[in-house]
Coordinates of C-alpha atoms in Angstrom, one line a residue:
X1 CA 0.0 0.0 0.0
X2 CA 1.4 3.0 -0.9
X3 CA 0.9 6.4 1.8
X4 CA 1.4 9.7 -0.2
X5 CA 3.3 12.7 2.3
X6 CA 3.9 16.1 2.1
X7 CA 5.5 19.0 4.0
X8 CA 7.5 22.2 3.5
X9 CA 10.4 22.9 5.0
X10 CA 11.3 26.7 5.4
X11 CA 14.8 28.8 5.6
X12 CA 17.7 27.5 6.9
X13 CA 16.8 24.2 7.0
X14 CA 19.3 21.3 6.0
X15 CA 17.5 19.6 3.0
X16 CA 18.9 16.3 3.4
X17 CA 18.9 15.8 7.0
X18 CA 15.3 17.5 7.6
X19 CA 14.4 14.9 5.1
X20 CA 15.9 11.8 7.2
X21 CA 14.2 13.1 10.3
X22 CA 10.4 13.2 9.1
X23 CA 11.4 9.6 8.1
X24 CA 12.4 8.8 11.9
X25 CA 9.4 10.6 13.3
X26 CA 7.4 9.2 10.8
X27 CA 8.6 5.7 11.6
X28 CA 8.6 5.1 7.5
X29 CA 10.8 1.8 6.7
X30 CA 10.7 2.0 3.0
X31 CA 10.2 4.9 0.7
X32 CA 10.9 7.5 -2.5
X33 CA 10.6 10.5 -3.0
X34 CA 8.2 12.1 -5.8
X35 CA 8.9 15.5 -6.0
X36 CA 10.6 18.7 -4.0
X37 CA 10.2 22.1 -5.2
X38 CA 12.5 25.0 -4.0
X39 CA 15.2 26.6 -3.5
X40 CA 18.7 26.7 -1.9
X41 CA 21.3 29.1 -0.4
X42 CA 24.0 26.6 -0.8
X43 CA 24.4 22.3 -1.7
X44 CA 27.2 20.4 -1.4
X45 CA 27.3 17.3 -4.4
X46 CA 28.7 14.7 -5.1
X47 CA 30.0 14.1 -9.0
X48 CA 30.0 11.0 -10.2
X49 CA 33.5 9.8 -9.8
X50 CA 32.6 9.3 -6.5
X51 CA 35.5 11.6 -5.1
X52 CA 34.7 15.8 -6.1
X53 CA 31.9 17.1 -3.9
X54 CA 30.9 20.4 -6.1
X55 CA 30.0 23.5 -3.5
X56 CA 28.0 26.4 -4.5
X57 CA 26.9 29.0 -2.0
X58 CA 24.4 31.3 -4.1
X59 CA 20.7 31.1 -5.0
X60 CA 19.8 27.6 -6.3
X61 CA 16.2 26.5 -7.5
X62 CA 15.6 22.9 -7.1
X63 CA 14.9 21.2 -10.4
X64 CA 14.5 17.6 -9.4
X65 CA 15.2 15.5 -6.3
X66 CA 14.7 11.8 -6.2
X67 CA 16.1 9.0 -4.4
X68 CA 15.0 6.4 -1.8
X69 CA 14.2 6.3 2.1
X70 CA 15.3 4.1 4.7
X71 CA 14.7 4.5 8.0
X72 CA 18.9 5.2 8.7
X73 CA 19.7 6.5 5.3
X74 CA 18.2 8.6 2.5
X75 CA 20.1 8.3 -0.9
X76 CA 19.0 11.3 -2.8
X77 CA 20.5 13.0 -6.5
X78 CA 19.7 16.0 -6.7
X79 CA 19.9 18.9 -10.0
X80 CA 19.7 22.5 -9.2
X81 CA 20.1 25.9 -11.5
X82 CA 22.1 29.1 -10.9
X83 CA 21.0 32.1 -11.6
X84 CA 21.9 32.0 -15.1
X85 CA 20.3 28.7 -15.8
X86 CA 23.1 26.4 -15.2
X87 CA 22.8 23.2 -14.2
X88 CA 24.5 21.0 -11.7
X89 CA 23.7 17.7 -10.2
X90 CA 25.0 14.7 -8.7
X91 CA 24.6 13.2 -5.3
X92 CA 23.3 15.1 -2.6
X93 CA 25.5 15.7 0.6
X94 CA 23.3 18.4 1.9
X95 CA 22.0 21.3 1.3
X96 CA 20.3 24.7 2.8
X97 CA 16.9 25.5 2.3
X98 CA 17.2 29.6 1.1
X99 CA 12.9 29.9 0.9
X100 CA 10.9 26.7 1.2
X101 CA 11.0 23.4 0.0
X102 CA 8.1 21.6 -0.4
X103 CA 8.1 17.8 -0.2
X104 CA 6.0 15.4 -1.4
X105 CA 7.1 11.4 -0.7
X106 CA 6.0 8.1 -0.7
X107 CA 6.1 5.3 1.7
X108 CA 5.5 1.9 0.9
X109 CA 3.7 -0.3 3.8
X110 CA 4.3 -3.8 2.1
X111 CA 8.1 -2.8 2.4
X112 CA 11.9 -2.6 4.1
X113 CA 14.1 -0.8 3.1
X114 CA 17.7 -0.9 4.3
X115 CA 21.0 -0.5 3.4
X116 CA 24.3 -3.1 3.5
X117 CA 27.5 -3.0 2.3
X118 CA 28.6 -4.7 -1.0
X119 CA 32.2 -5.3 -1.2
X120 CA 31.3 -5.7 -5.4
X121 CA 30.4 -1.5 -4.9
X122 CA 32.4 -0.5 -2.0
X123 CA 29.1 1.4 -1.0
X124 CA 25.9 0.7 0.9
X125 CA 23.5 -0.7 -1.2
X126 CA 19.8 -0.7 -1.2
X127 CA 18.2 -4.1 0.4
X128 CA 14.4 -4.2 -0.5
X129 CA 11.9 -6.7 1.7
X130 CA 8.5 -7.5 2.1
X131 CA 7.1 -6.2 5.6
X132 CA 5.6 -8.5 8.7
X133 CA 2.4 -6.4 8.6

């Protein structure tokens, strides 16, 4: 079954880790996110070599956010634009709500989510499970 949620978060907020809490409170073992619309005043992310973490400190709308929820761990990629319509993305480390951010996410009840380590990555990888409803 899936359970649709929404929120905003407003300035100053860290996107990331406001995100993980409402999970926690929430008590949500396995979900996605749909959409977030926003903006930031800085975002720290991740390219995809896996070692550059690209920081910008000026205004940032959010163009798309997506990733998936567990309850220890959200794994979000993230694309934002400058001010003169640039575009960066990559992995989200975090990030500073400037405005609001509104979220919208999904849980799934049938689900687990969690995260283990494969040696075969070298990261955490996602684990999915059916629930003991």
């Amino acid at each position: 079954m899936l359970i649709p949620h929404a929120f905003r978060l407003t300035k100053g907020m860290a996107l990331k880790q406001s995100i993980l809490n409402y999970i926690s409170k929430h008590r949500i073992q396995a979900g996605s996110l749909l959409s977030v619309v926003g903006c930031l005043s800085e975002v720290r992310i991740r390219l995809a070599d896996e070692s550059k973490v690209l920081e910008l400190e000026e205004p940032l709308e959010i163009l798309t956010l997506s990733g998936t929820l567990t309850p220890a761990h959200v794994h979000v990629h993230i694309s934002v634009a400058d001010q003169s319509g640039r575009v960066y993305g990559g992995h989200l480390v975090e990030g500073c709500v400037s405005y609001t951010a509104e979220v919208c996410l999904a849980s799934y009840a049938n689900l687990t989510f969690q995260r283990e380590f494969d040696p075969q990555t070298g990261f955490d990888e996602l684990i999915v499970s059916k629930s003991r409803q």
